[in-house]
Short mmCIF file of C-alpha atoms in Angstrom, two decimals:
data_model
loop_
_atom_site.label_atom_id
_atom_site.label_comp_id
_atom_site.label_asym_id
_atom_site.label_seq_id
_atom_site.Cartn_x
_atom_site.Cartn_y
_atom_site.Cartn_z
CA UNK A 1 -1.37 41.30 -8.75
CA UNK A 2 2.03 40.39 -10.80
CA UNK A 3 2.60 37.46 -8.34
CA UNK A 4 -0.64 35.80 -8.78
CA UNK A 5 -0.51 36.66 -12.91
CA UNK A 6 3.20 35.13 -12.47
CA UNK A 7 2.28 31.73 -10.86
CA UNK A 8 -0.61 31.47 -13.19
CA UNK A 9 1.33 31.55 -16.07
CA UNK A 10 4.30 28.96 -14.32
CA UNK A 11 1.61 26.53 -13.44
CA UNK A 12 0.30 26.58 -17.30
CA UNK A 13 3.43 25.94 -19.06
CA UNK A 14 3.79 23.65 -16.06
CA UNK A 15 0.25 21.86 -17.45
CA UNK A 16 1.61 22.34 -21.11
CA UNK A 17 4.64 20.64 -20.31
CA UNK A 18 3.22 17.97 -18.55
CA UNK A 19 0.69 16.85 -21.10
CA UNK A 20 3.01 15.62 -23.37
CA UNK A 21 4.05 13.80 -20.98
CA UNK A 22 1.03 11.91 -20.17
CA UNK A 23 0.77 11.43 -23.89
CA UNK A 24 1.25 7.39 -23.35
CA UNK A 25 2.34 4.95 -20.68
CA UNK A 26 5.98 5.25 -21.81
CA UNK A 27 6.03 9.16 -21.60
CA UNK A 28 4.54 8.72 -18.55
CA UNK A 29 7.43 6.53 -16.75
CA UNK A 30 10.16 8.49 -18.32
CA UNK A 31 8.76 11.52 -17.16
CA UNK A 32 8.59 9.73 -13.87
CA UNK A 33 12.18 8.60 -13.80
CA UNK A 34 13.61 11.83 -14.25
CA UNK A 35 11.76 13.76 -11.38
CA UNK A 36 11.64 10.36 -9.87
CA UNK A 37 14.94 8.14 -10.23
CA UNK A 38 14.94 6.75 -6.70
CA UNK A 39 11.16 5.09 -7.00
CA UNK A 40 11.06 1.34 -6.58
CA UNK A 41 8.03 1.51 -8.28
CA UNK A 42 8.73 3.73 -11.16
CA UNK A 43 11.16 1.44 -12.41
CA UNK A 44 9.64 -2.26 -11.95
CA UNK A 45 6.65 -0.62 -14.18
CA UNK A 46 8.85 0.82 -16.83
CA UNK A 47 11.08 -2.74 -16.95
CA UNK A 48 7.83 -4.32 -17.12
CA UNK A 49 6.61 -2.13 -19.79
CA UNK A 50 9.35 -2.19 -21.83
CA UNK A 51 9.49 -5.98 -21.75
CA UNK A 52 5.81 -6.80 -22.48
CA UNK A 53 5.51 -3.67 -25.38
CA UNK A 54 8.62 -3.38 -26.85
CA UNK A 55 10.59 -6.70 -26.19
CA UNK A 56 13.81 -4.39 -25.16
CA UNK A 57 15.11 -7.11 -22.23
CA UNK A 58 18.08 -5.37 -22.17
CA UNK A 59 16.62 -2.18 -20.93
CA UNK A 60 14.26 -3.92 -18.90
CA UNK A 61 16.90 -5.63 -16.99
CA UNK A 62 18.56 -2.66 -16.32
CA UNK A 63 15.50 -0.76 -14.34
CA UNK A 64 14.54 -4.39 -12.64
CA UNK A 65 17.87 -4.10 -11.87
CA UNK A 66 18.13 -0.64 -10.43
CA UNK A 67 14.74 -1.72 -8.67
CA UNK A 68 16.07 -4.03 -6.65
CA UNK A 69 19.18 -2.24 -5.88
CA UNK A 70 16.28 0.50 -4.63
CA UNK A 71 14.64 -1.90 -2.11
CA UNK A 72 16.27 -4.87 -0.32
CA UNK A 73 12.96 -6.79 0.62
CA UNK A 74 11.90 -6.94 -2.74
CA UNK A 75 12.25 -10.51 -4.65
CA UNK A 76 9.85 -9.44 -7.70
CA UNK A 77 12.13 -7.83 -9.35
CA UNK A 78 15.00 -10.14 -9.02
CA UNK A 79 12.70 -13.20 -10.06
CA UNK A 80 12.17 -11.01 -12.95
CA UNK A 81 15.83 -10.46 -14.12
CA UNK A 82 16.15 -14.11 -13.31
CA UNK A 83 13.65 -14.91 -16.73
CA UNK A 84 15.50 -12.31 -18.78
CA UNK A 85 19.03 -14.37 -18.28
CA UNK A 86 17.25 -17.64 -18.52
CA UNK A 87 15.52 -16.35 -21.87
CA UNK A 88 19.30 -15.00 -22.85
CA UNK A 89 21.01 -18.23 -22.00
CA UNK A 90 18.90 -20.84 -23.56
CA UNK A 91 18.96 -18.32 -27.14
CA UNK A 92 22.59 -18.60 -27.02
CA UNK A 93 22.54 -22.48 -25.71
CA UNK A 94 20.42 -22.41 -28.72
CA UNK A 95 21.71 -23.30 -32.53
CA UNK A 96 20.53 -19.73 -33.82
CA UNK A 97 22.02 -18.31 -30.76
CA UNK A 98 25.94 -20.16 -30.69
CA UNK A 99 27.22 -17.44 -33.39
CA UNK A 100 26.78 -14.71 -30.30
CA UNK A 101 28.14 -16.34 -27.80
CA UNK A 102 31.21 -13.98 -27.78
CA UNK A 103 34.55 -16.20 -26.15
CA UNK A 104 35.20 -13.11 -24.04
CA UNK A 105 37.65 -13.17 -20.91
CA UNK A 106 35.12 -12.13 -18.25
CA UNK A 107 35.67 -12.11 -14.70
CA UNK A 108 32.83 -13.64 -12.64
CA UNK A 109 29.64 -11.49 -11.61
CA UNK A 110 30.18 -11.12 -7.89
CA UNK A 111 26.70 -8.70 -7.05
CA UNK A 112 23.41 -9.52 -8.25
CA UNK A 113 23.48 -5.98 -10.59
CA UNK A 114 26.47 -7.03 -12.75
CA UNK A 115 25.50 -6.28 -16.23
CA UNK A 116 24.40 -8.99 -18.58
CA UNK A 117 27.23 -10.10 -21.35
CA UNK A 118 27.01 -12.43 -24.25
CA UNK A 119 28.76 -15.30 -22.86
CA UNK A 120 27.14 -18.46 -21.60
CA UNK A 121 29.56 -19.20 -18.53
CA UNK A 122 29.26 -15.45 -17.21
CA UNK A 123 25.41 -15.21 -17.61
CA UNK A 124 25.33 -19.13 -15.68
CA UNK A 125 26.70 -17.27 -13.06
CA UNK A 126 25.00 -14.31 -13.15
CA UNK A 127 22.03 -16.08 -12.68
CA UNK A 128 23.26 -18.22 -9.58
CA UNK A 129 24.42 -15.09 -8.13
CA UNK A 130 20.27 -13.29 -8.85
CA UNK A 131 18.75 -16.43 -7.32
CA UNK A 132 21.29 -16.36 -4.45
CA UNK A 133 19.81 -12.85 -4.04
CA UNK A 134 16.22 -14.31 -4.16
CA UNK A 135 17.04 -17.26 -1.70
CA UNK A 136 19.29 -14.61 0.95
CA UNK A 137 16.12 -11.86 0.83
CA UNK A 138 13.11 -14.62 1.35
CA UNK A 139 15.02 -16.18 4.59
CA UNK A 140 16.39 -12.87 6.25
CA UNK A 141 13.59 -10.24 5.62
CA UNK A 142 9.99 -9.74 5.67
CA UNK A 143 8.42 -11.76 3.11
CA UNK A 144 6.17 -8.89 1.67
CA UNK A 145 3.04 -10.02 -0.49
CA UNK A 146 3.82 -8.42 -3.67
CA UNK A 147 7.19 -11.17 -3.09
CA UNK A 148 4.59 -13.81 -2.67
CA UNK A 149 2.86 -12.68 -5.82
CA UNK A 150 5.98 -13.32 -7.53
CA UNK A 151 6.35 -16.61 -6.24
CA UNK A 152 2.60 -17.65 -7.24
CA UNK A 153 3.59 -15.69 -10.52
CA UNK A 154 6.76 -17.94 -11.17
CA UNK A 155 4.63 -20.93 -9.78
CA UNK A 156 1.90 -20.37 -12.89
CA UNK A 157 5.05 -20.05 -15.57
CA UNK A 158 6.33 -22.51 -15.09
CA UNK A 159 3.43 -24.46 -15.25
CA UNK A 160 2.18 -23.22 -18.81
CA UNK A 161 5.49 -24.56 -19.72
CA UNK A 162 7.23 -21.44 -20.52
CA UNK A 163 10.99 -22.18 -21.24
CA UNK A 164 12.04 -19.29 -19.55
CA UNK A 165 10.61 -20.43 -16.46
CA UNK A 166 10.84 -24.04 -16.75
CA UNK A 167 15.04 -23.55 -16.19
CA UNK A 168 14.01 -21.92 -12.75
CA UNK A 169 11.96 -25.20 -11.53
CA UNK A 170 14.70 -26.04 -9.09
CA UNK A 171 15.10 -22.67 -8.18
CA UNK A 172 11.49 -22.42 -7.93
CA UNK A 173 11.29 -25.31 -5.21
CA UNK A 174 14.36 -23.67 -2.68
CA UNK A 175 12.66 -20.37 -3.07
CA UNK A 176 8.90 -21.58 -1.89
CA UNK A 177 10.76 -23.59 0.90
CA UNK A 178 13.02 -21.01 2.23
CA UNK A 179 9.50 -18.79 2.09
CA UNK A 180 7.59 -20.98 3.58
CA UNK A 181 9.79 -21.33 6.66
CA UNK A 182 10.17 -17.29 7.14
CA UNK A 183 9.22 -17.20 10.23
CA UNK A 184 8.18 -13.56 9.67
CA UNK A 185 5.55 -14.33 7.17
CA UNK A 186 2.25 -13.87 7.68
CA UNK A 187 -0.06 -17.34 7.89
CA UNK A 188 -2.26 -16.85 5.40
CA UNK A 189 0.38 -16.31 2.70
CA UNK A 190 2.60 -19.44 4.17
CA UNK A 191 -0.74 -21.50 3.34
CA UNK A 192 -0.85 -19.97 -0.15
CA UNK A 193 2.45 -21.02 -0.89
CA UNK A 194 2.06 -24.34 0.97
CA UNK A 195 -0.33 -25.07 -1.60
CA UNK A 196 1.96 -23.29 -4.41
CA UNK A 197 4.73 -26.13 -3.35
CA UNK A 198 2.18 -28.76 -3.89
CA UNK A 199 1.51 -27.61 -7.64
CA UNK A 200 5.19 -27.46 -8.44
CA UNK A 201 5.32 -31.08 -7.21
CA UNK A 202 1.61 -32.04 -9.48
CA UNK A 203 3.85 -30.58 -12.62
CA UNK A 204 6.54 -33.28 -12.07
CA UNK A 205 4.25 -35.77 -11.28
CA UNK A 206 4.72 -35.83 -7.58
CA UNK A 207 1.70 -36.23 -6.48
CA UNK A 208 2.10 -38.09 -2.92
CA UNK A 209 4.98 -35.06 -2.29
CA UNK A 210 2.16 -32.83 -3.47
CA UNK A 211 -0.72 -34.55 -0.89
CA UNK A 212 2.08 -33.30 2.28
CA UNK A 213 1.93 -30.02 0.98
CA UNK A 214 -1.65 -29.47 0.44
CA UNK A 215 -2.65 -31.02 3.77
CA UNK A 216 -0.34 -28.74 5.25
CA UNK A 217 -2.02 -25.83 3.78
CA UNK A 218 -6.00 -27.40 4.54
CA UNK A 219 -5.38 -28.15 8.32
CA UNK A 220 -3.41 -24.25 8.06
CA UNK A 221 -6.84 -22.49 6.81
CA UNK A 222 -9.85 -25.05 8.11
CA UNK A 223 -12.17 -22.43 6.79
CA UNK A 224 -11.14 -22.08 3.56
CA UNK A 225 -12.90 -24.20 0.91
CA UNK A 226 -10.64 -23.91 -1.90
CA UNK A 227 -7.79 -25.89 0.18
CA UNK A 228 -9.75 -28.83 1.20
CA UNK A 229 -11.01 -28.63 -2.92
CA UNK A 230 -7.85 -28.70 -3.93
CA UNK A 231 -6.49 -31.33 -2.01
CA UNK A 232 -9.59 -33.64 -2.88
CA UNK A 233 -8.64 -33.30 -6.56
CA UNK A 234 -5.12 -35.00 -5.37
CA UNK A 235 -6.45 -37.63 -3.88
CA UNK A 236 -8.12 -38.36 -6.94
CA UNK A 237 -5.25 -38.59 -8.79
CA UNK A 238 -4.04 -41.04 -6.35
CA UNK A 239 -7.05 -42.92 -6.46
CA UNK A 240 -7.83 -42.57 -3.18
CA UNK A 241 -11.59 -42.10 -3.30
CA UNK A 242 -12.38 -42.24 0.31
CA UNK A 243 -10.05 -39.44 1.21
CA UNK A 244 -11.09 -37.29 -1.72
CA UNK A 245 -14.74 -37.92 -0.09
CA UNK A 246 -13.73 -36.82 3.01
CA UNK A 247 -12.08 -33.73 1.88
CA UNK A 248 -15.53 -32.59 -0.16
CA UNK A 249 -17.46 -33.05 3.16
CA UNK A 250 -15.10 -30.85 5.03
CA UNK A 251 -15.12 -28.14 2.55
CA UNK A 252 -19.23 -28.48 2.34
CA UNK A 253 -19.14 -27.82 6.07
CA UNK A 254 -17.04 -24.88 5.89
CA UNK A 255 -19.33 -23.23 3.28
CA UNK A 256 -20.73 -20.29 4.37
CA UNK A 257 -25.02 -19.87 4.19
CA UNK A 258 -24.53 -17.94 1.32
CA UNK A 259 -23.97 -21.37 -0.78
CA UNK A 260 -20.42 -19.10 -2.28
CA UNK A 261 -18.13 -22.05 -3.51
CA UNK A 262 -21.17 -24.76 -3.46
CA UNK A 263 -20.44 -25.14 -7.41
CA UNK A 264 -16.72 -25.82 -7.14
CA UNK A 265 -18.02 -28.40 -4.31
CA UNK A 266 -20.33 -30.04 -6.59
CA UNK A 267 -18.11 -30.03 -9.93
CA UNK A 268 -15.39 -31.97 -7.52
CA UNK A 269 -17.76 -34.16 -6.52
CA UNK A 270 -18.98 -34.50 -10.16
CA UNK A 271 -15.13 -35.85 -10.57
CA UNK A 272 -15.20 -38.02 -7.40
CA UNK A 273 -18.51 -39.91 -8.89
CA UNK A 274 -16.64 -40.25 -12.49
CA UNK A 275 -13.67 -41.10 -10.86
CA UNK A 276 -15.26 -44.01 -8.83
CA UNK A 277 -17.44 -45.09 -12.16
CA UNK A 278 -14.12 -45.71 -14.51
CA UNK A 279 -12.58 -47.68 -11.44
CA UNK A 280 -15.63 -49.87 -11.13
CA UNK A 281 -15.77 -50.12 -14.93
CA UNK A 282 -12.20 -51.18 -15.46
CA UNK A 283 -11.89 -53.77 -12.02
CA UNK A 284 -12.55 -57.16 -13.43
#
């Protein structure tokens, strides 16, 4: 049986060969990319791995990049590149940074996978030119859930604070919107967001813009208790104890007879009675 011996031994180096391979998570995606260079996938997880364990932005921009050349629905990756050039501009905005800002004779980035350069001007409009990207994919195509991820993802950046992020919070807001208004997206992600354009507006202190948003997103899912708890906990910060009441008691109606979400309920009402005690405390 040479045949049989023969394919025996092929798939044991083949084994052999492999294991190195699978040795660690970076052996693992370059093995990947080179039987694999057209997967979306393959290189969103290396970029993401080489930004989070090794810090190497520049080759992480270059597979986001290649990722979202690879799939024209995707935003996650764009969003992603979008960090990496805020990060880059804001070190060289930066007093460490002005040495290496190189006065080079660039001509603008015209496509969203221009490389990166160490210039302030050209990576400014590099970055208009990635969110243009962002804002063109989320009104003409599907709006997938891994791109709503991203959004939520952005959302929860910028609101620890992150620089990085912070520098998208006007981008942030268009992107949401133009989301939101998809009409291809799918209703229980448009109230997600609804209520992700409602936070954005709670981290500038918003909070009557935010109240639109998050009624939107309660009278969109009547069932869901988390909405009408969220939007009570507005209300509050408006001082508007009657409507924050009313919001508990639709949310305690929705619960289930399983009692799941009955101590979110209570700890908001816990706030609502605290709420209503300083008031009565501090009217003269």
């Amino acid at each position: 049986y040479p045949v049989v011996g023969l394919l025996v031994v092929v798939l044991a180096f083949t084994t052999f060969t492999r294991a190195g391979a699978w040795g660690n998570q970076f052996t693992v995606f370059e093995f990947s990319l080179r039987n694999h260079p057209t997967s979306t996938r393959t290189h969103g997880e290396y970029a993401r791995l080489m930004a989070q364990y090794t810090g190497n932005m520049a080759l992480a921009y270059k597979h986001w990049t290649k990722a979202a050349e690879l799939d024209s629905k995707s935003v996650l990756e764009l969003i992603e590149m979008e960090k990496v050039l805020a990060s880059r501009i804001l070190f060289l905005q930066s007093e460490e940074g002005s040495s290496v800002d190189a006065a080079l004779d660039l001509a603008a980035p015209d496509h969203f996978a221009a490389p990166m350069a160490p210039n302030i001007q050209y990576l400014e409009a590099l970055e208009r030119v990635v969110g243009d990207e962002v804002s063109m994919r989320l009104s003409t195509r599907p709006v997938t859930m891994s791109n709503v991820i991203a959004l939520r993802t952005l959302r929860r950046c910028i609101y620890r604070k992150l620089p990085r992020c912070v520098r998208l919070y006007d981008r942030a807001f268009e992107w949401f919107e133009i989301a939101v208004e998809n009409p291809r997206l799918k209703d229980h992600a448009r109230t997600a967001l609804r209520l992700g354009l409602a936070k954005l507006h709670v981290a500038r202190g918003e909070i009557e813009k935010a109240v639109v948003h998050a009624e939107a997103a309660a009278r969109s899912s009547p069932g869901e208790i988390h909405y009408q708890l969220e939007l009570a906990l507005l209300y509050l910060k408006l001082d508007d104890f009657d409507a924050a009441e009313q919001a508990i008691v639709e949310a305690e109606s929705n619960m289930n007879l399983s009692g799941f979400g009955s101590s979110d309920v209570q700890a908001v009402k816990h706030r609502l009675e605290k709420a209503r005690q300083k008031s009565k405390s501090s009217s003269p």
